[in-house]
Coordinates of C-alpha atoms in Angstrom, one line a residue:
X210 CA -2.0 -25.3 -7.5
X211 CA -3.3 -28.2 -9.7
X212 CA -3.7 -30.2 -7.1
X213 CA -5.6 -27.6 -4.7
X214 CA -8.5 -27.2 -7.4
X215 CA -8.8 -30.3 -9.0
X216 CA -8.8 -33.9 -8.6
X217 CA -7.3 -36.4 -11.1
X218 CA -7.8 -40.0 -9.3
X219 CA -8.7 -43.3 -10.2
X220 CA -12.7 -43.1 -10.7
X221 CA -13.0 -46.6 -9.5
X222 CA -12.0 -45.9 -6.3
X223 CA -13.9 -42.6 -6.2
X224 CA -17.7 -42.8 -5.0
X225 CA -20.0 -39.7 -5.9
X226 CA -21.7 -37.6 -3.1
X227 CA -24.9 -39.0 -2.0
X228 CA -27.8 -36.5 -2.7
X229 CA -29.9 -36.0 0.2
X230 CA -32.8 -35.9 -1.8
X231 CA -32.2 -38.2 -4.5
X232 CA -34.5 -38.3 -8.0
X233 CA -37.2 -40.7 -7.6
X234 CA -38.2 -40.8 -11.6
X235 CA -36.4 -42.2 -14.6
X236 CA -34.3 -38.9 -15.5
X237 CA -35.4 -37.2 -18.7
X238 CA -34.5 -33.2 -18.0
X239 CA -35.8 -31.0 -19.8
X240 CA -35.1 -28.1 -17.4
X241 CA -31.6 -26.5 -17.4
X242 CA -31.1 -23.9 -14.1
X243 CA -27.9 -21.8 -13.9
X244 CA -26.2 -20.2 -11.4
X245 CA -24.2 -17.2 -11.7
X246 CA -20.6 -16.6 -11.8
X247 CA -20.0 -13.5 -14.3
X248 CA -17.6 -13.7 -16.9
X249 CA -17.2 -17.8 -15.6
X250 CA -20.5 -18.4 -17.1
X251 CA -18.3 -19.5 -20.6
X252 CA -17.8 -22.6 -18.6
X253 CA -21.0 -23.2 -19.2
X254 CA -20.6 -24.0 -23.1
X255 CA -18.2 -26.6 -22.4
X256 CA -20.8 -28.4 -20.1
X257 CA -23.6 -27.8 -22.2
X258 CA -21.2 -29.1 -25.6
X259 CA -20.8 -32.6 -23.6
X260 CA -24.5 -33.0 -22.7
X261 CA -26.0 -32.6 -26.0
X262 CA -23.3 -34.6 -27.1
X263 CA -24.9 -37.3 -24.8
X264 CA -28.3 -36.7 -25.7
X265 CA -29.9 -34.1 -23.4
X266 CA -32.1 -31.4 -24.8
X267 CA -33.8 -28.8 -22.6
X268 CA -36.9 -26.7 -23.1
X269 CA -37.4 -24.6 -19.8
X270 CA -34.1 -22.6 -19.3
X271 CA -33.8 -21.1 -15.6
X272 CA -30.6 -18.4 -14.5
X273 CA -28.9 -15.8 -12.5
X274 CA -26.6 -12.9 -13.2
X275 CA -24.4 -15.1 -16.3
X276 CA -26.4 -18.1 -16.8
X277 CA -29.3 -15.9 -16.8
X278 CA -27.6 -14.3 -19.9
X279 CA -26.6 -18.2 -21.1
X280 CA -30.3 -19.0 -20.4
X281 CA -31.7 -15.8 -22.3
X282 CA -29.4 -16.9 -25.5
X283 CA -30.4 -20.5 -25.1
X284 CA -34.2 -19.9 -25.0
X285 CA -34.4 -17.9 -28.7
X286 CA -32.6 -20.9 -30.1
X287 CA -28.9 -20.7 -30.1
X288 CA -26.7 -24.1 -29.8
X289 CA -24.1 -24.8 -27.7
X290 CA -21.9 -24.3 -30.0
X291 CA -23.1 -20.6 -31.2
X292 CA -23.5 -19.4 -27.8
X293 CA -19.5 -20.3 -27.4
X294 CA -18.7 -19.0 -30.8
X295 CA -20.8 -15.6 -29.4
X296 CA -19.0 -15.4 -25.5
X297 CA -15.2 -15.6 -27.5
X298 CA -15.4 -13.3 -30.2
X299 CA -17.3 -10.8 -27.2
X300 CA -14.9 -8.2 -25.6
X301 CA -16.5 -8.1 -22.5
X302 CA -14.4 -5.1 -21.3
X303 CA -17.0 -3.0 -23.3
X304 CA -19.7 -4.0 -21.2
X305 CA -17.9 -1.5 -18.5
X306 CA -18.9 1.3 -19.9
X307 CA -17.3 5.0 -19.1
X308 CA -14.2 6.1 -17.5
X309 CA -13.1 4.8 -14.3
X310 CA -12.0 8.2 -12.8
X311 CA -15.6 9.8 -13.6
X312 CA -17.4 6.4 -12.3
X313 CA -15.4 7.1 -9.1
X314 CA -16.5 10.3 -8.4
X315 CA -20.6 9.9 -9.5
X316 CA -20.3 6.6 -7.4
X317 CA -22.2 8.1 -4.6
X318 CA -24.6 9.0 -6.7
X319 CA -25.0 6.6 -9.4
X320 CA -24.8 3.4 -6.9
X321 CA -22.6 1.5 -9.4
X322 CA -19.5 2.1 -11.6
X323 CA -20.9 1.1 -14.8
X324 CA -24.6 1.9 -16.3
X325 CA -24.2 -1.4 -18.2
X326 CA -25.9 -0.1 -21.4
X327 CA -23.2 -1.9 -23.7
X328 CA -24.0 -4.9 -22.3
X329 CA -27.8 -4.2 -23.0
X330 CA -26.9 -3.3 -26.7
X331 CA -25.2 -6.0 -26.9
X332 CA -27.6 -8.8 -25.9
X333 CA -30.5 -7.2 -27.8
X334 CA -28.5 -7.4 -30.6
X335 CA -27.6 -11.0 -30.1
X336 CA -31.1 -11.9 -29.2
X337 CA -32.3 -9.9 -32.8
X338 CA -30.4 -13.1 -34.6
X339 CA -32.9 -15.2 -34.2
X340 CA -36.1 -12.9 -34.8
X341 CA -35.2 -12.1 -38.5
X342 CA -38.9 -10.5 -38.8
X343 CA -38.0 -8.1 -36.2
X344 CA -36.8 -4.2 -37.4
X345 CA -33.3 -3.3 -35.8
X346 CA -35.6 -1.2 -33.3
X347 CA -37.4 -3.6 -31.8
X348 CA -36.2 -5.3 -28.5
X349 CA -37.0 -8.7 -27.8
X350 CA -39.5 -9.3 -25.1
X351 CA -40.8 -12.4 -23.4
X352 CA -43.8 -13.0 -25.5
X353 CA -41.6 -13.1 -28.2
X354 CA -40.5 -16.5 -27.3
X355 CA -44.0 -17.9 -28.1
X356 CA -43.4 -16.8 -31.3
X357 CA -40.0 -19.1 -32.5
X358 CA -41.1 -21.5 -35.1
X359 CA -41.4 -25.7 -34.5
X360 CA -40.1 -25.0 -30.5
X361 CA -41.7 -24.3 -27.2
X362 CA -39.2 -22.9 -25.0
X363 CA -39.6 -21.3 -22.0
X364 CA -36.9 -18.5 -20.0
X365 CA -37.0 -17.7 -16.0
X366 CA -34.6 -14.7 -15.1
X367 CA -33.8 -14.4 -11.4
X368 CA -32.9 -11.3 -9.2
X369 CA -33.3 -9.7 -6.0
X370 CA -35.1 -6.9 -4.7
X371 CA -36.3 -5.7 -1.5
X372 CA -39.2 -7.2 0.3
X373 CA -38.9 -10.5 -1.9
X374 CA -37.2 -14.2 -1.7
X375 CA -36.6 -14.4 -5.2
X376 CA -38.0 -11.9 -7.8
X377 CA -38.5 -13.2 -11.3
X378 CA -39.3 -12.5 -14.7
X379 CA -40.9 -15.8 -16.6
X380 CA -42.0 -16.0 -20.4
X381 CA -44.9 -17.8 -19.1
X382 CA -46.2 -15.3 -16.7
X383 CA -48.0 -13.0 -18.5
X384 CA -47.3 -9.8 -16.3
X385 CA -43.9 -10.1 -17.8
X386 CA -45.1 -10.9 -21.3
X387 CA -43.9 -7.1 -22.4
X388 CA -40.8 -6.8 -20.2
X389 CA -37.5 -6.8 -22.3
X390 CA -35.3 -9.9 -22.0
X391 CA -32.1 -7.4 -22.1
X392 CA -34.1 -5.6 -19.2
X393 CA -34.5 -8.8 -17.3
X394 CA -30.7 -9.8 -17.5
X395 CA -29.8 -6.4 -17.0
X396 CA -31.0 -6.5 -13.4
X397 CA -30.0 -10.2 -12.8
X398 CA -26.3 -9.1 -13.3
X399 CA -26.2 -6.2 -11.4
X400 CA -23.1 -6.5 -9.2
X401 CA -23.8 -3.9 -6.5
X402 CA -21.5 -1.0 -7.0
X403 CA -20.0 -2.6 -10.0
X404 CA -23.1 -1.7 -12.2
X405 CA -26.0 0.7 -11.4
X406 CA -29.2 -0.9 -10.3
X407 CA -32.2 -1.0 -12.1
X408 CA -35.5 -0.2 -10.2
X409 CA -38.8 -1.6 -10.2
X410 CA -41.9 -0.4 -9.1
X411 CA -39.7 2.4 -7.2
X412 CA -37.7 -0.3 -5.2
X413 CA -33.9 -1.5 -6.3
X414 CA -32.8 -3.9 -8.1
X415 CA -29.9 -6.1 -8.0
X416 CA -28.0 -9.0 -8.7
X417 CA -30.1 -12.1 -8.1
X418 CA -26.9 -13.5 -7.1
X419 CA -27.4 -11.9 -3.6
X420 CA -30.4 -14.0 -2.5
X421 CA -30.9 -17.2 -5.5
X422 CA -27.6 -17.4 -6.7
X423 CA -28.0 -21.0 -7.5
X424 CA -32.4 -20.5 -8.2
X425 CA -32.7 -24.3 -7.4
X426 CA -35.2 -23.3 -4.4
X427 CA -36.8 -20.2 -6.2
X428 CA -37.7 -23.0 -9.2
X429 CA -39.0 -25.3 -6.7
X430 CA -40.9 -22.7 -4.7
X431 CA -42.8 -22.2 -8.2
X432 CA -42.6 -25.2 -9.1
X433 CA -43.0 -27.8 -6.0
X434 CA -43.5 -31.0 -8.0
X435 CA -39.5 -31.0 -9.3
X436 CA -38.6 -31.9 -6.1
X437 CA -39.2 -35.2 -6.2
X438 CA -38.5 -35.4 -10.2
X439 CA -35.8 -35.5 -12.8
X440 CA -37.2 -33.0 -14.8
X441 CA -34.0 -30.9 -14.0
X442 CA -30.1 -30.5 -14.3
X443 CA -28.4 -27.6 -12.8
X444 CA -24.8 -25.8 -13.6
X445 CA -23.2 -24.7 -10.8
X446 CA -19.8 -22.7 -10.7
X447 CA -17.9 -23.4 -7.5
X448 CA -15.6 -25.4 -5.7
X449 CA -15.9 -29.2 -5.8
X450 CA -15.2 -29.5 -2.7
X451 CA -18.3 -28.9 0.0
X452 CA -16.3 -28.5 3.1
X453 CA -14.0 -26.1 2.9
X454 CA -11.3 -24.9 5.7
X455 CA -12.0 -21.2 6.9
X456 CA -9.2 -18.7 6.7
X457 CA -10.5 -15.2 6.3
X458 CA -13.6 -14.5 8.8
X459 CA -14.9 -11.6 6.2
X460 CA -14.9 -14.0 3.2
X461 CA -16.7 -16.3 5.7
X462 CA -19.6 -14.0 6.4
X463 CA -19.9 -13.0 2.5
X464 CA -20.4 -16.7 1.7
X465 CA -22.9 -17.4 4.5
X466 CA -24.7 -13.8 3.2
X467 CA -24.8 -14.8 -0.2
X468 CA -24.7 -18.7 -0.6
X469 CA -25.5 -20.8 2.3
X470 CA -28.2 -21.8 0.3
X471 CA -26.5 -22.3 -2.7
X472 CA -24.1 -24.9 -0.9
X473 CA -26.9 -26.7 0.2
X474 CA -29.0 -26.6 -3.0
X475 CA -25.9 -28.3 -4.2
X476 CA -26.0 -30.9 -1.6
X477 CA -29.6 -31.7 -1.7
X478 CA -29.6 -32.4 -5.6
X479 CA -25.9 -33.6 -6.3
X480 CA -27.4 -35.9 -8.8
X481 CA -28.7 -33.5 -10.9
X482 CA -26.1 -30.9 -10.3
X483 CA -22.8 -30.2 -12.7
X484 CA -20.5 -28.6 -10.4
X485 CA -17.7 -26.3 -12.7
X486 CA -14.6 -25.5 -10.5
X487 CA -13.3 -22.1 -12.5
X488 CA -10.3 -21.1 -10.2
X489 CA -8.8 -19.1 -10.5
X490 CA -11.1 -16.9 -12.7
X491 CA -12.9 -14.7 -11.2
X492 CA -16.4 -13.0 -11.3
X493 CA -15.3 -9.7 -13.0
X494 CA -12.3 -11.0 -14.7
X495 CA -13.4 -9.0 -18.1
X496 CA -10.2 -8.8 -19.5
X497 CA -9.9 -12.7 -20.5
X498 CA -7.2 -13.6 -22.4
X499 CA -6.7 -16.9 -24.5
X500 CA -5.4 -19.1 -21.8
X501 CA -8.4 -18.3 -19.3
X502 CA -11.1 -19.1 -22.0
X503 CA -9.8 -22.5 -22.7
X504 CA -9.5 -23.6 -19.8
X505 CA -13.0 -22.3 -18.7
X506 CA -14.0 -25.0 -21.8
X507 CA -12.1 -27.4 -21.0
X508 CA -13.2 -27.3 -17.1
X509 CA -16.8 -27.0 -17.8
X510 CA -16.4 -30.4 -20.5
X511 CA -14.5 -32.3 -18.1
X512 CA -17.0 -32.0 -15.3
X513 CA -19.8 -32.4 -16.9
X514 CA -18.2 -35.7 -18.1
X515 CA -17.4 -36.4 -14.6
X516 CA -21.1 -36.0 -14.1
X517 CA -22.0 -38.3 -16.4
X518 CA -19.8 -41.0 -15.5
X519 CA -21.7 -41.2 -12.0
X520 CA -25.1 -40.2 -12.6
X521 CA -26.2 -41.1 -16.3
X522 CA -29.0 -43.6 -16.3
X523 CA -28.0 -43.7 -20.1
X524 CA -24.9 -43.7 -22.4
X525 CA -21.9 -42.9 -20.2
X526 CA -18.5 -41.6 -21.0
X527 CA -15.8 -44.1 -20.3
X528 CA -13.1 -43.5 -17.2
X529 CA -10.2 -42.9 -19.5
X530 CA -12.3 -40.2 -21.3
X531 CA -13.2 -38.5 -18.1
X532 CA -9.7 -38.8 -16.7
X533 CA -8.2 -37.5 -20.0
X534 CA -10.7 -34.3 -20.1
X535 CA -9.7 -33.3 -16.4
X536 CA -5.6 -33.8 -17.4
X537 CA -6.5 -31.4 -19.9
X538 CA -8.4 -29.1 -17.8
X539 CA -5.6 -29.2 -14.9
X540 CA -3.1 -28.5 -17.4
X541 CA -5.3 -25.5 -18.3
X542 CA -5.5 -24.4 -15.4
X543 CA -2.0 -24.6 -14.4
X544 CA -1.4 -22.1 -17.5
X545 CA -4.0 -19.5 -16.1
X546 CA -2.1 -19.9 -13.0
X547 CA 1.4 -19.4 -14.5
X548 CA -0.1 -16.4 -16.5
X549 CA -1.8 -14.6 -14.3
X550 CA 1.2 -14.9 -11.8
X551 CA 3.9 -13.0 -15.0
X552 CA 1.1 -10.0 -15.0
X553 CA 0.7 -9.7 -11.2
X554 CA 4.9 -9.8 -11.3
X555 CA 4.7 -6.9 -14.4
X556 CA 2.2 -4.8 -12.9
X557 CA 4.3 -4.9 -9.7
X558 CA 7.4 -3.6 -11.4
X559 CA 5.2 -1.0 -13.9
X560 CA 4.1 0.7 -10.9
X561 CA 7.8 0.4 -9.5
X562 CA 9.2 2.0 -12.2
X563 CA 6.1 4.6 -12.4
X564 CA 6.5 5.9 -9.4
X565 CA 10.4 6.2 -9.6
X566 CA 9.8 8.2 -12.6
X567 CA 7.6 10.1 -10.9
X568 CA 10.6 10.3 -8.3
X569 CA 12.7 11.7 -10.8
X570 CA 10.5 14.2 -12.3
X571 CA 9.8 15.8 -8.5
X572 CA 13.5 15.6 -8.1
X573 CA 13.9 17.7 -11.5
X574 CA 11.5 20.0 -10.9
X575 CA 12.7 20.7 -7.0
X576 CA 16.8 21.0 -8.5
X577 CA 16.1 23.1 -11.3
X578 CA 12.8 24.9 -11.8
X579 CA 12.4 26.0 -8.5
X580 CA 12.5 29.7 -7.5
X581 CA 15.9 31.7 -7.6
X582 CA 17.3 32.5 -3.8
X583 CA 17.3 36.2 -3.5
X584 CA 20.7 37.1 -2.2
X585 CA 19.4 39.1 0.5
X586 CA 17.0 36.8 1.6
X587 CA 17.0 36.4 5.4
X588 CA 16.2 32.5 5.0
X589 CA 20.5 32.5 4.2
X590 CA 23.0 34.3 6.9
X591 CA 26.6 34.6 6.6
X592 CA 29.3 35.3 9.4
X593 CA 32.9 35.2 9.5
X594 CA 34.8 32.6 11.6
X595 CA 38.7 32.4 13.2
X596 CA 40.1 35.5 10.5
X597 CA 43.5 35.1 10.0
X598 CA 46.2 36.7 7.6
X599 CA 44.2 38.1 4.8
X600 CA 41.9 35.2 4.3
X601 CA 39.2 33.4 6.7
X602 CA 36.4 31.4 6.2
X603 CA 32.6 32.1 6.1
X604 CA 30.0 30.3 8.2
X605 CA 26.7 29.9 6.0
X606 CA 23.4 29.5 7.4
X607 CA 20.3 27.8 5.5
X608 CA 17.6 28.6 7.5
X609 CA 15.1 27.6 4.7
X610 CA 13.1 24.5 4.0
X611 CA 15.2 23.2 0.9
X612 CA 18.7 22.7 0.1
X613 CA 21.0 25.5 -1.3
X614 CA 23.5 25.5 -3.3
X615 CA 26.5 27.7 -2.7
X616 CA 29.8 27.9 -5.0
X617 CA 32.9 30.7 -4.5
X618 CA 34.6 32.1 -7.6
X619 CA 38.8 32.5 -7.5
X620 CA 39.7 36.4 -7.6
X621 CA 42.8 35.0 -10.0
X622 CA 40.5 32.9 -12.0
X623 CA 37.2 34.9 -12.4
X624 CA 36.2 32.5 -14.9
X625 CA 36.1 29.0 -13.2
X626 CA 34.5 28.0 -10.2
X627 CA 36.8 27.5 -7.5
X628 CA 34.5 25.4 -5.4
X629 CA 30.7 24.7 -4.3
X630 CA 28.6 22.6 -1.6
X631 CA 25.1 21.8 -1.4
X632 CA 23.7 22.8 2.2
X633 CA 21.1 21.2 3.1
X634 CA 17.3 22.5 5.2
X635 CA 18.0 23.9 8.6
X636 CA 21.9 23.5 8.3
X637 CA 24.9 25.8 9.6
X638 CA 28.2 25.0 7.2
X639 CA 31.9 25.8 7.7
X640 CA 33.0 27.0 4.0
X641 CA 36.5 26.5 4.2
X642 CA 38.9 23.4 2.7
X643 CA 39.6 23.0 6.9
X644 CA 40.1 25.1 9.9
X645 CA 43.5 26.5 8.5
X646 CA 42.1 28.1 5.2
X647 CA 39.6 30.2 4.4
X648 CA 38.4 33.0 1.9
X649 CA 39.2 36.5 2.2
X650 CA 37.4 39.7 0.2
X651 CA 37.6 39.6 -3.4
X652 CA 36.3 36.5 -3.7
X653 CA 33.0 36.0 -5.5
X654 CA 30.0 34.3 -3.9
X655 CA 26.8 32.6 -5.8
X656 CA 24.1 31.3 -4.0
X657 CA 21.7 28.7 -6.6
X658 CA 22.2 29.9 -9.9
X659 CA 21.8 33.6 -8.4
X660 CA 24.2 36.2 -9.9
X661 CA 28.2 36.6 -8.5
X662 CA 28.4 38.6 -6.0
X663 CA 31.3 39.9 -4.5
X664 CA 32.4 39.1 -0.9
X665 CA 33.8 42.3 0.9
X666 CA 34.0 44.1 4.3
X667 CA 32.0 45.6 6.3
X668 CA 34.7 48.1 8.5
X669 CA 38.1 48.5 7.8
X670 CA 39.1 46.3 4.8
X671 CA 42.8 45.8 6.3
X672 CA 41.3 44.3 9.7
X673 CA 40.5 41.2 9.4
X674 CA 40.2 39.9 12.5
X675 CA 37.7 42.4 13.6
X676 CA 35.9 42.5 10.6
X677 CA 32.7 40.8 9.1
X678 CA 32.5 39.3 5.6
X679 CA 28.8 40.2 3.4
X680 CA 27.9 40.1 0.2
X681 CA 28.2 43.4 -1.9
X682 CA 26.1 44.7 -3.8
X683 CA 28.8 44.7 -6.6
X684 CA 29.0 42.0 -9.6
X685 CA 31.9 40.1 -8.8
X686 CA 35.0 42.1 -10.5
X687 CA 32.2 44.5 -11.6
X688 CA 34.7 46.9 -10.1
X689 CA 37.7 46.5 -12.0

């Protein structure tokens, strides 16, 4: 597995991807663009950790779906190092909010699982923070960010709508200057069907992953001239690896759907792209535990170091500090793996052992609580078979859809059963020890836990091998 997602070699002999459109500038960024990734985004704190460790600072803050969210937390002032002390003390499991079984059955309706309110509280309370001067009511809206103190920052939200490219809210633009920043990141994290979508000017909207995952063209269609500059670095969740053998045709289509262009944003400007392999974490992995958060750290420092190393026109980590951070991160990672395997293998035997408890309960229920047999019923028939002497045997007939059970009471022992069989649907059963012995009158009969009833003839009691055995409306030994 470690060696799948990661790659621990000797960085001498390792030569970075060429960028097809290499910076042409001295690099100074001050513009940070994230792509999305959900509840991977934390990655993102470890990358961010290492770069400000190195120097870099950022201004203009760019995102989708999570790094939208990282952006919006960036951009009222938080560090690094809040923004991770914020994503690990967050139970993101509250951001699905309502019950699963009701979000199933209004799903048609709804268009999503979750209305994502919590996660609106949530970030508007975060955002609050850092505007002390705002009341508890207020929610933070873009032209609020022209109001922070001794800093000029600037936030771009990307999401996806009908009709559009890219559709995006901007603190500079002031036809978003009232729009709310939770409202903004809302709709850029809108997994379809996961959460319901917003709407905008009567038109849907939905995560911006499903057209500007990545938003390095959206920027660049805004803002042309960062083409050719270094005004930019971009974090991008996804495997390291460009070329990629196809197995699943469906997973195929998805990624040429939803980021062809991302893949080739990431070609274009590998020298200004951080790429964060977070395997195997996935999207809407809400319920992180320790292990998975950890390594989403360490991943995130250990390729933004990698980074560095190549394409740092200043101070650059040294080959055993990149080499050391990735050891760490595969080790990690190899954890998450191990982990996550013990939970598949537990949830595979709960629902084992749920369902043969559910086995046993139906078992239960169908042995003992179902409805007593009438002893008349005409679902049961009795004849007799081979009379002989003054005992014979008696040929029972289940003719219903579930088993019987029939036992036969001893005339000289009226308080023990002499012996019982359980006749299963659609069945025609001898009840005799063998073809030699058999049961006469006198004998009591009991059909499930019906009453005893008495087995007698139906002509002359002496003639038995002329006569046919019945059950009596008599209580066995009622009589005597």
């Amino acid at each position: 597995m470690v060696n799948d997602v990661t790659e621990i070699t000797n960085l001498d002999s390792q030569k970075a991807n060429t960028p097809r459109w290499p910076r042409k500038q001295p690099f100074a960024p001050n513009i940070l663009v994230m792509k999305g990734g959900g509840v991977k985004g934390i990655a993102y704190v470890g990358a961010l950790q290492t770069l400000e460790k190195y120097g870099y600072q950022f201004n203009h803050f760019v995102g989708t779906s999570a790094g939208a969210i990282s952006a919006a937390l960036l951009s009222v002032g938080y560090s690094s190092t809040e923004l991770g002390e914020i994503l690990k003390k967050t139970d993101f499991r509250t951001f699905k909010d309502g019950y699963l079984l009701t979000s199933l059955l209004l799903l048609p309706f709804r268009k999503g699982l979750y209305q994502g309110e919590q996660f609106r509280i949530w970030l508007d309370n975060c955002l609050r923070q850092k505007f002390p001067e705002y009341s508890d009511a207020v929610a933070i809206r873009f032209k609020h960010l022209n109001n922070i103190k001794n800093a000029s920052r600037r936030l771009t939200v990307f999401t996806s709508t009908k009709g559009r490219t890219a559709y995006s809210f901007d603190s500079d633009d002031p036809v978003n200057g009232e729009d709310e920043i939770s409202f903004a990141c809302r709709c850029s994290m809108a997994i379809p069907y996961f959460f319901i979508p917003e709407r905008i000017d009567g038109q849907w909207v939905v995560d911006g992953g499903m057209q500007n995952n990545y938003p390095i063209n959206a920027i660049l269609d805004k803002f042309p001239d960062l083409k050719d500059s270094s005004n930019f670095v971009g974090l991008y969740l996804g495997n390291k690896k460009t070329q990629r053998k196809s197995e699943w045709l469906l997973f195929d289509i998805f990624s040429i759907w939803s980021e062809s262009s991302d893949e080739e944003a990431k070609e274009y400007f590998i020298d200004r792209t951080i790429v964060i392999d977070p395997r195997p974490v996935k999207t809407t992995d809400f319920s992180l535990s320790t292990n998975d958060v950890d390594f989403l750290l360490a991943e995130g420092k250990a390729s933004a170091l990698r980074w560095l190393f190549h394409w740092s026109e200043g101070k650059r980590p040294s080959k055993e500090e990149v080499e050391s951070a990735e050891l760490i991160s595969a080790q990690l990672r190899e954890n998450v793996v191990k982990e996550r395997r013990r939970k598949l293998w537990q949830n595979f035997m709960f629902i084992i052992c749920a369902l043969i408890f559910l086995g046993l309960i139906g078992w239960f229920l169908f042995k003992y609580l179902r409805p007593p047999i009438e002893e008349n019923s005409t679902e049961h028939k009795y004849k007799p078979c081979q009379f002989g002497s003054r005992i014979g045997s008696i040929i029972f007939q289940n003719n219903s859809n579930y088993p019987v059970n029939v036992k036969l009471w001893h005339p000289a022992n009226t308080n023990q059963q002499f012996r019982q069989w359980e006749i299963s649907s659609k069945t025609t059963k001898k009840l005799s020890e063998n073809d030699d012995k058999g049961y006469g009158d006198d004998w009591g009969i009991q059909i499930g836990d019906s009453e005893i009833k008495c087995i007698s003839m139906v002509n002359n009691k002496w003639d038995y091998n002329k006569g046919e055995f019945f059950i009596s409306t008599d209580t066995f030994y009622s009589n005597r």
